[in-house]
Coordinates of C-alpha atoms in Angstrom, one line a residue:
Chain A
X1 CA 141.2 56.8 173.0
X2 CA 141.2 60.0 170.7
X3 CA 140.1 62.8 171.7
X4 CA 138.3 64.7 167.7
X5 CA 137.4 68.2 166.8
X6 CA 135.7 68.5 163.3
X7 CA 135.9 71.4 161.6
X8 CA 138.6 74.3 160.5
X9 CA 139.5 76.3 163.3
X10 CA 138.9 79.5 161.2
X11 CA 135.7 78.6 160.5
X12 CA 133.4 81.1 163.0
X13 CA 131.0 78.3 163.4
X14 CA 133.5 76.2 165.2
X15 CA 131.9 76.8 168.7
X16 CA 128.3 75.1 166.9
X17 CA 130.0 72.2 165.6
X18 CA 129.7 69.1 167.8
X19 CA 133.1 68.1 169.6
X20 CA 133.2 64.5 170.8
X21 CA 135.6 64.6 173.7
X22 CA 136.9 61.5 175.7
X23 CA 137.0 61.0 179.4
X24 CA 139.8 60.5 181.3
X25 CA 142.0 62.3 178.7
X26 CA 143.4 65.6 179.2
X27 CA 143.9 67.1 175.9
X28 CA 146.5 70.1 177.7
X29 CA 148.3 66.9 178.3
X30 CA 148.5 65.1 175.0
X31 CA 147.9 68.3 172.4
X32 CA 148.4 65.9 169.3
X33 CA 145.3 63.6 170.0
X34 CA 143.0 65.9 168.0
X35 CA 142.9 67.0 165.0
X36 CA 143.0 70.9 164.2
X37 CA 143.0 72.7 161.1
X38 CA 142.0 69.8 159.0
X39 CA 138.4 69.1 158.1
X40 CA 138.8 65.2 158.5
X41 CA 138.3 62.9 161.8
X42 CA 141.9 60.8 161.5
X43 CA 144.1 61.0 164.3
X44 CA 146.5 63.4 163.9
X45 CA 150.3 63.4 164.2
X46 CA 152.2 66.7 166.2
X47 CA 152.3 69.4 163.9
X48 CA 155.0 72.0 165.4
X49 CA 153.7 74.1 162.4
X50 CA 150.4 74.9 163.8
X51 CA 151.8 76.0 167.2
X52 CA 152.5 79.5 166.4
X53 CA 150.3 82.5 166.0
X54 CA 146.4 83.1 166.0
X55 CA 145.9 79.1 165.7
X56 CA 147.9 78.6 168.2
X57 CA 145.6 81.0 170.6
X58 CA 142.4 79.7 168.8
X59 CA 144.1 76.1 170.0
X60 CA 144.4 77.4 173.8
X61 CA 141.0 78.5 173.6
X62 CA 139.6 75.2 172.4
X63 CA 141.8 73.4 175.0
X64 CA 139.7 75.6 177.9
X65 CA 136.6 74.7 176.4
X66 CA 137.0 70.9 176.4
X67 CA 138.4 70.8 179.8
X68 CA 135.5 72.9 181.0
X69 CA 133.4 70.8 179.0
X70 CA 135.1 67.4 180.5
X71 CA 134.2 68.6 184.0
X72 CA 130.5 68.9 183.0
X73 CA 129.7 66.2 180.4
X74 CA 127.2 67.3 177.9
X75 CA 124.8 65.1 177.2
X76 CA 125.3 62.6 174.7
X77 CA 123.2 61.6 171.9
X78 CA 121.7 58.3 172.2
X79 CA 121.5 55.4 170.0
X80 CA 117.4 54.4 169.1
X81 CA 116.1 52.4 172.1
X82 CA 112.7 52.1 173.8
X83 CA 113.2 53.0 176.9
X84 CA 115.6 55.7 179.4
X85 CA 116.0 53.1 181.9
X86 CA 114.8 50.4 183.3
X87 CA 111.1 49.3 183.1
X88 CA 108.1 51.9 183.4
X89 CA 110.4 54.6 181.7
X90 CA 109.4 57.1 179.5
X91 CA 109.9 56.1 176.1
X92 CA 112.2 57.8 174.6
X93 CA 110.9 57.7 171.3
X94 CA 107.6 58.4 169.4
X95 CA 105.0 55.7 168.9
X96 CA 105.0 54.5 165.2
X97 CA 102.5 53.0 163.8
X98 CA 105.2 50.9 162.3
X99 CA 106.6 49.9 165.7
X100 CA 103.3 48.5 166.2
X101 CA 103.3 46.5 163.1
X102 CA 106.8 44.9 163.7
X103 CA 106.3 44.2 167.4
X104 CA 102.6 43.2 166.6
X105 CA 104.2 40.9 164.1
X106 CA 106.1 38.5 166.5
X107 CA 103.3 38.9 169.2
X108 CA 101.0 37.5 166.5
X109 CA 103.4 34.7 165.6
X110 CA 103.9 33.5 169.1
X111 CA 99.9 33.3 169.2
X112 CA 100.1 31.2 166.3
X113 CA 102.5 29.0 167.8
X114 CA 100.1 27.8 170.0
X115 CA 97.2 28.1 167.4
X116 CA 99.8 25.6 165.4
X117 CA 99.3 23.2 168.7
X118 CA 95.7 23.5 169.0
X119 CA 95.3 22.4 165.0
X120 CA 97.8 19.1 166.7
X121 CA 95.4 18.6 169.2
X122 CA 92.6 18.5 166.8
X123 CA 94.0 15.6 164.4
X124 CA 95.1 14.0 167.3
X125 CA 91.6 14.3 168.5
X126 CA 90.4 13.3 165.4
X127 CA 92.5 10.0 165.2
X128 CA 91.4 9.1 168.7
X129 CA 87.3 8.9 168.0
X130 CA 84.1 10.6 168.4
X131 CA 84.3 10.9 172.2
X132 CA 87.4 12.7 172.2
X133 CA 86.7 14.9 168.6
X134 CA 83.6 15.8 170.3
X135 CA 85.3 17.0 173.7
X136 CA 87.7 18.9 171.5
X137 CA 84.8 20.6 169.5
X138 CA 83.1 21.6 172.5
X139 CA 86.0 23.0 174.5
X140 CA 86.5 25.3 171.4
X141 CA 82.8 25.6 171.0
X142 CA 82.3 26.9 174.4
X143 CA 83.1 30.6 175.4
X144 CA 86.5 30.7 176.3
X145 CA 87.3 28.5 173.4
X146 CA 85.3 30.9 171.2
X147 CA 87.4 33.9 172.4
X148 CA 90.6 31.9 171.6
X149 CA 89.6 31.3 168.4
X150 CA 88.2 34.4 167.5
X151 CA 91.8 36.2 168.8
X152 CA 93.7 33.3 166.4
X153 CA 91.6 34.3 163.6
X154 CA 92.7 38.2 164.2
X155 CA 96.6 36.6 164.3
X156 CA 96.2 34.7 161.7
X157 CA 94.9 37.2 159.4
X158 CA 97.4 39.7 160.9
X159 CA 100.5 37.8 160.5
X160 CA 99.6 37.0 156.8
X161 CA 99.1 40.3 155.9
X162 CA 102.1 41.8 157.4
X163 CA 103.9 38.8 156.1
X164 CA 103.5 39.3 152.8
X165 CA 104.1 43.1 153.5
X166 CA 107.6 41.4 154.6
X167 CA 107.9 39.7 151.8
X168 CA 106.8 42.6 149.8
X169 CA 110.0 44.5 151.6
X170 CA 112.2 41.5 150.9
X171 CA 112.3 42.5 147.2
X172 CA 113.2 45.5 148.1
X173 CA 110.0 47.7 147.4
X174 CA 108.1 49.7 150.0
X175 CA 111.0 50.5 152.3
X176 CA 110.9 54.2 152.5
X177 CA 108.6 55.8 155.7
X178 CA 105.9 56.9 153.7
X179 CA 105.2 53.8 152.2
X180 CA 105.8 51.2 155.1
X181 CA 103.2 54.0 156.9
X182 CA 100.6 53.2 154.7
X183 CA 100.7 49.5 153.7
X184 CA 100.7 49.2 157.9
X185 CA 97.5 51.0 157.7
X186 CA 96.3 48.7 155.0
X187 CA 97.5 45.3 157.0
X188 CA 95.3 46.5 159.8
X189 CA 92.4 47.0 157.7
X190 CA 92.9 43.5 156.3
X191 CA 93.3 42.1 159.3
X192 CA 89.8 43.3 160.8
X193 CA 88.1 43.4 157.8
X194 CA 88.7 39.9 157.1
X195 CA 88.6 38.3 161.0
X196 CA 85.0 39.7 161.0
X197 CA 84.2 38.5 157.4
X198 CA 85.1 35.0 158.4
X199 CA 83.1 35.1 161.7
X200 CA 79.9 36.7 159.9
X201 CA 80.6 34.1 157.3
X202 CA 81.0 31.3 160.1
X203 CA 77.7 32.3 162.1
X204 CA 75.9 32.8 158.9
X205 CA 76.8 28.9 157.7
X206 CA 76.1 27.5 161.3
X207 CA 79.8 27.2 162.4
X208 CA 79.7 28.8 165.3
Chain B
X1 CA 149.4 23.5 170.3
X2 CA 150.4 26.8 170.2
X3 CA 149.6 28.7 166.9
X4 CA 152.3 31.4 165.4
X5 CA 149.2 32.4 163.1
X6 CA 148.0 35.8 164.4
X7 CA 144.6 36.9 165.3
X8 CA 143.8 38.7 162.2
X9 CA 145.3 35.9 159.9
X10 CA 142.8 33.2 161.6
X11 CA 139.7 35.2 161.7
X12 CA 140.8 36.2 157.8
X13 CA 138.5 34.6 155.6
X14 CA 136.7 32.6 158.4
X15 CA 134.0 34.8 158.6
X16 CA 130.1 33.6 159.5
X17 CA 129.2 29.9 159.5
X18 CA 128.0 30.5 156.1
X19 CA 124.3 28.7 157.2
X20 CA 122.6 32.4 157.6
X21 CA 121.8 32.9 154.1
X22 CA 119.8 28.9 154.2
X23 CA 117.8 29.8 157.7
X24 CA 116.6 33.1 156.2
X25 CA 115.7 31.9 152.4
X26 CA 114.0 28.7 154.4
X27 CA 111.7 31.2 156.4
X28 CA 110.4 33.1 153.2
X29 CA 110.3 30.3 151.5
X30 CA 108.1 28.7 153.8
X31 CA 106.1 31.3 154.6
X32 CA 104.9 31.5 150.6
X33 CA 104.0 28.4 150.8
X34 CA 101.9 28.9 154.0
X35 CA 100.0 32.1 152.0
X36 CA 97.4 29.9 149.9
X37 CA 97.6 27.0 152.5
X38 CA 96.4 29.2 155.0
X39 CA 93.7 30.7 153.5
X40 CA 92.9 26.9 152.2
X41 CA 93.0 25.9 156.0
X42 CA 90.7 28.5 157.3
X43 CA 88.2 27.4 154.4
X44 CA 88.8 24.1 155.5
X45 CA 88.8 24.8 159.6
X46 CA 85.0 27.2 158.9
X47 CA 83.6 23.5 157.1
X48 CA 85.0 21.6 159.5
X49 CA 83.3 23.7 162.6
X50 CA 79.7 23.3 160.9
X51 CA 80.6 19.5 161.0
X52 CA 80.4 16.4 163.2
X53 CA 83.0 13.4 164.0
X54 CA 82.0 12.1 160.8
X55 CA 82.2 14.5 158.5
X56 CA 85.5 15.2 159.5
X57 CA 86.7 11.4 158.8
X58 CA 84.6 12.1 155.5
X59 CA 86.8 15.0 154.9
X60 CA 90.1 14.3 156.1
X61 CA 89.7 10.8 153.8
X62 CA 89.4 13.2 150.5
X63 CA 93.2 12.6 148.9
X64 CA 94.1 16.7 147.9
X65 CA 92.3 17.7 152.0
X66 CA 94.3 14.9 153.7
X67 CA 97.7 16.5 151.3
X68 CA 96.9 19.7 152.1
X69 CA 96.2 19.4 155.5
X70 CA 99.9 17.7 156.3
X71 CA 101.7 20.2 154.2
X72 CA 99.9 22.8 156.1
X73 CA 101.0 21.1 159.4
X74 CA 104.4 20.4 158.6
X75 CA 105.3 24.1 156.5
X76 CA 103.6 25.8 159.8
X77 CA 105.3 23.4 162.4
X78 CA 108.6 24.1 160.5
X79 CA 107.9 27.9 160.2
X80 CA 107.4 28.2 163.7
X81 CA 110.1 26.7 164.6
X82 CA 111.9 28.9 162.9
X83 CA 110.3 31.8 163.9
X84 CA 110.5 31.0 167.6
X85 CA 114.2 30.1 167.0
X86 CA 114.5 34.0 166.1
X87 CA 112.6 34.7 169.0
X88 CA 114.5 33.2 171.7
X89 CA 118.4 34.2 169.9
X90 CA 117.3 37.6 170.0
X91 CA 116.3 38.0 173.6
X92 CA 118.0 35.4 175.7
X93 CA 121.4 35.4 176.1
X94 CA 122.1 33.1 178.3
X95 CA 124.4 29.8 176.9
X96 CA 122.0 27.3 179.1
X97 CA 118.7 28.8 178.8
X98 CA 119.4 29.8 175.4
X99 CA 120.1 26.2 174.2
X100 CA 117.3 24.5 176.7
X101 CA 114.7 27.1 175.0
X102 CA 115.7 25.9 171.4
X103 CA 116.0 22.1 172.2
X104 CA 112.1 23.0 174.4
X105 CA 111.4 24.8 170.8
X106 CA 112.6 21.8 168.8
X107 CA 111.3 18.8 170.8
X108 CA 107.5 20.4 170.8
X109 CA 107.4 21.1 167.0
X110 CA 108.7 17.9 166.4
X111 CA 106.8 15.8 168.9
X112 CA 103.7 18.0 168.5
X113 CA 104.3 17.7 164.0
X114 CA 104.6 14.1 164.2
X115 CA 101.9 13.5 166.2
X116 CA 99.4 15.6 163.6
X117 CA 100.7 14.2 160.7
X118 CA 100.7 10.7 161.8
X119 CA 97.0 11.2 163.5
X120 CA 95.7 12.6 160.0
X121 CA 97.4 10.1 158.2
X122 CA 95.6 7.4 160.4
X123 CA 92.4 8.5 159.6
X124 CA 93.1 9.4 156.4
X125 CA 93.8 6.0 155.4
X126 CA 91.2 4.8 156.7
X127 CA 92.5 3.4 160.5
X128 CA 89.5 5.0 162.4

């Protein structure tokens, strides 16, 4: 519980500089828990030396300002997080398109979890004969089956590309804004690109 | 037993489990593997689709397609495993729902893995 001023007190842009200031500590009470006259953030120790003169009346000064300012918090700044409150909040921060990527990215994989089981289903299908394999093949055949797959296809195509963008990332390549901007631009465009290659390519070789 | 150690001198050199490092090299490992058997598998699902019961037997019975097709199954059933793990240690917080999501997470890959494998194995060797 330290209560910190940056900066030298003769400096004229003192008033500018930010002051973190602790609650429930009155610094007229305990003068040595901030530092003055230094330009680093450690806890001070009572310096007698300082009490005398113009710092001494720049130090009342300061002390008036952070009581005022404990009376009337200032508001604080805030650590990256979606949302100011609870649900249906405004955001608080700008819409990235590499938010979209990274959020996209686990969306994409939980799809695939399930795509995972419906490829289970189909050997197990598979092993049990031609009645069930062909129950299978219709339920995926019909509408609601086609939608499914179709929505996979866009997951699956998604989550490789951004994958490999990943693993791209991993090596550590890519990271800065500018690039992670555009290869997000380029995983979407592979992403549709090839979902509605491989379903001309499947209505074209009678697979749909 | 009461320790004379202190805090600091027990926690000193303890540090993580020291398993991090193997769950997140397992994850990229596995998903390079899962880049070419992927795009094999969706080659493989577009045939399949065009084709009846028996064409898939046909299919499944080739050596290097019945391979592929359970090292697909078992690199995705482990990646998602993994990936779901992640998932659920990130956003629940909870000691008991934590644990029951990752033993729900572990049972259905496992149960759900074996049951592919051993289904295209079956067929692949020629039990249907």
């Amino acid at each position: 519980m330290v209560s910190l001023a940056f900066g030298d007190i003769n400096s004229p842009n003192t008033k500018d500089l930010p002051q973190m200031t602790c609650p429930g500590i009155d610094p007229a009470m305990s003068p040595w828990l901030h530092t003055e006259g230094i330009k680093s953030a450690f806890v001070d120790t009572p310096r007698p030396a300082l009490k005398s003169g113009a710092a001494s009346r720049i130090r009342i000064e300061r002390r008036k300002r952070m009581t005022d300012a404990s009376k009337t918090p200032r508001e604080r700044p805030v650590s990256p997080h979606l949302v100011t409150g609870g649900l249906g909040s405004p955001l608080l921060w700008r819409w990235h398109i590499t938010m979209w990527t990274s959020i996209l990215h686990r969306a994409s994989g939980v799809a695939l979890y399930v795509g995972v089981l419906i490829a289970a289903a189909w050997a197990i299908a598979l092993a049990q004969g031609p009645e069930s394999y062909a129950a299978f093949k219709a339920l995926l055949g019909s509408l609601p089956g086609k939608v499914v797959m179709f929505g996979l296809t866009a997951c699956v195509f998604y989550h490789l590309g951004n994958g490999i963008r990943h693993l791209v990332w991993d090596t550590g390549r890519g990271l800065d804004v500018k690039s992670a901007n555009a290869s997000a631009v380029l995983v979407f465009a592979f992403a549709v690109a090839a979902t509605l290659a491989i379903w001309g390519i499947a209505g074209m070789t009678g697979a749909l | 037993m009461v320790s004379y150690r202190t805090p600091l001198g027990r926690a000193r050199g303890l540090g993580s489990a020291k398993h991090g490092a193997t769950h997140w090299i397992a994850e990229r490992v596995s998903s390079i593997a899962l880049v070419p058997l992927v795009i094999w598998a969706i080659y493989g699902v577009l045939r399949l689709a065009s084709g009846d019961y028996g064409f898939a037997v046909h299919w499944i019975q080739d050596p290097l397609n019945a391979t592929l097709t359970v090292l697909t199954l078992a690199t995705s059933f482990w990646h998602m495993h993994s990936g779901m793990r992640v998932i659920v240690e990130d956003y629940i917080h909870k000691t008991l729902t934590k644990s029951g999501l990752l033993i729900i997470n572990l049972f259905v890959c496992g149960l759900a893995g074996a049951l592919a494998i051993f289904s295209v194995l079956k067929v692949a060797l020629g039990g249907a």
